[in-house]
Amino acid sequence: MHRRLLLAAGAALPVAARAQSAVPAMASFSILGDLLREVGGERVAAGVIAGPDTDTHHFQPRPSHAEALRGARIAIRNGAGFDAWFDRLLASTRFAGVTVTATEGLALRPATGHSHGGKDPHAWQDVRLAIGYVRNIEAGLLRADPAGAEVYRARAADYARRLEALDGWIRAQVATVPEARRVVVTSHDAFGYFGAAYGVRFLAPQGMSADAEPSAQQVAALIRMIRAQGVTAVFLENIGNPATLRRLAQEAGVRVRGRLYADALSAPDGPAASYEAMMRANVGLLVPAMRGEG
Ligand code: ZN
């Protein structure tokens, strides 16, 4: 009797039945994948091509990645030259689903240092811009799966509220550091948006990325600055080559304070398994380091 009722209910509710097969969706890298999961919830089967702790700038997709993209109904990219390989993958697979550019319509900063072309692509490091990413992903999901509109709108609104709270928390944390001490040295210039949004100066010598080694003069100039200003916040990142920064810190006589998450999440069991966790982990390292504690 019970079983017959369930079957009847199933037959009468094709919408509910359809919802059980989630919308296949693919994001270019781990941070976008997390934003997509937050907005899509169980309605979306969110996949990621460049996974945790992976350098998206220099990612080289394999044939299996093209295959995964072919099955997707929606594809999410960062844009601004960050994930150009994803554009090539979309073209080579003749992707016919909805394509979302997460940075579309956002006020992007001019590029500094490492080679991205005209704009700095690391906009997710400003939580208010990440809310713009969420709105763009929401709009894309509404196009790809209009039947889920109510779900996507509610989830995006709820997530945006959480991100507003995160933004406020970061401002309050940075406010505990005296202004003159809000200086950080790090290994690649991914924190321009964070610096501009939250009032922190990030220093990374030109060329200090996976692309090129900085010159001896650049390193010497940075060491002089670290000493003269008493900079205590020196960090590595979860991507890129740590050797140069370790040597620089040693010569400047300062301790490397650990690893910031710039362009990728950590593995699920790490400290930055989600975008929110990543921002909290970074701020939790930056603030005591800038204050010269510990
Ligand atoms: Zn980067």
GROMACS .gro file of N, CA, C and O and ligand atoms in nm, residues 57 82 114 116 122 188 190 239 263, ligand 1:
model
   37
   57HIS      N    1   4.655   2.969  -1.295
   57HIS     CA    2   4.721   3.049  -1.399
   57HIS      C    3   4.785   2.959  -1.505
   57HIS      O    4   4.783   2.990  -1.622
   82PHE      N    5   4.255   3.509  -1.618
   82PHE     CA    6   4.298   3.417  -1.513
   82PHE      C    7   4.294   3.272  -1.561
   82PHE      O    8   4.384   3.194  -1.530
  114HIS      N    9   5.262   4.021  -1.208
  114HIS     CA   10   5.264   3.906  -1.300
  114HIS      C   11   5.160   3.915  -1.411
  114HIS      O   12   5.061   3.982  -1.403
  116HIS      N   13   4.896   3.912  -1.655
  116HIS     CA   14   4.757   3.876  -1.680
  116HIS      C   15   4.698   3.962  -1.789
  116HIS      O   16   4.579   3.955  -1.814
  122HIS      N   17   4.221   3.871  -0.961
  122HIS     CA   18   4.199   3.808  -0.829
  122HIS      C   19   4.089   3.877  -0.748
  122HIS      O   20   4.102   3.897  -0.627
  188HIS      N   21   5.321   3.611  -0.430
  188HIS     CA   22   5.276   3.655  -0.563
  188HIS      C   23   5.164   3.756  -0.544
  188HIS      O   24   5.094   3.754  -0.445
  190ALA      N   25   4.867   3.856  -0.552
  190ALA     CA   26   4.727   3.815  -0.567
  190ALA      C   27   4.634   3.891  -0.473
  190ALA      O   28   4.514   3.868  -0.474
  239ILE      N   29   5.012   2.817  -0.363
  239ILE     CA   30   5.064   2.782  -0.495
  239ILE      C   31   5.195   2.857  -0.516
  239ILE      O   32   5.227   2.949  -0.442
  263ASP      N   33   4.481   3.172  -0.462
  263ASP     CA   34   4.414   3.141  -0.588
  263ASP      C   35   4.345   3.006  -0.588
  263ASP      O   36   4.293   2.964  -0.690
  295ZN      ZN   37   4.724   3.457  -0.904
   0.00000   0.00000   0.00000
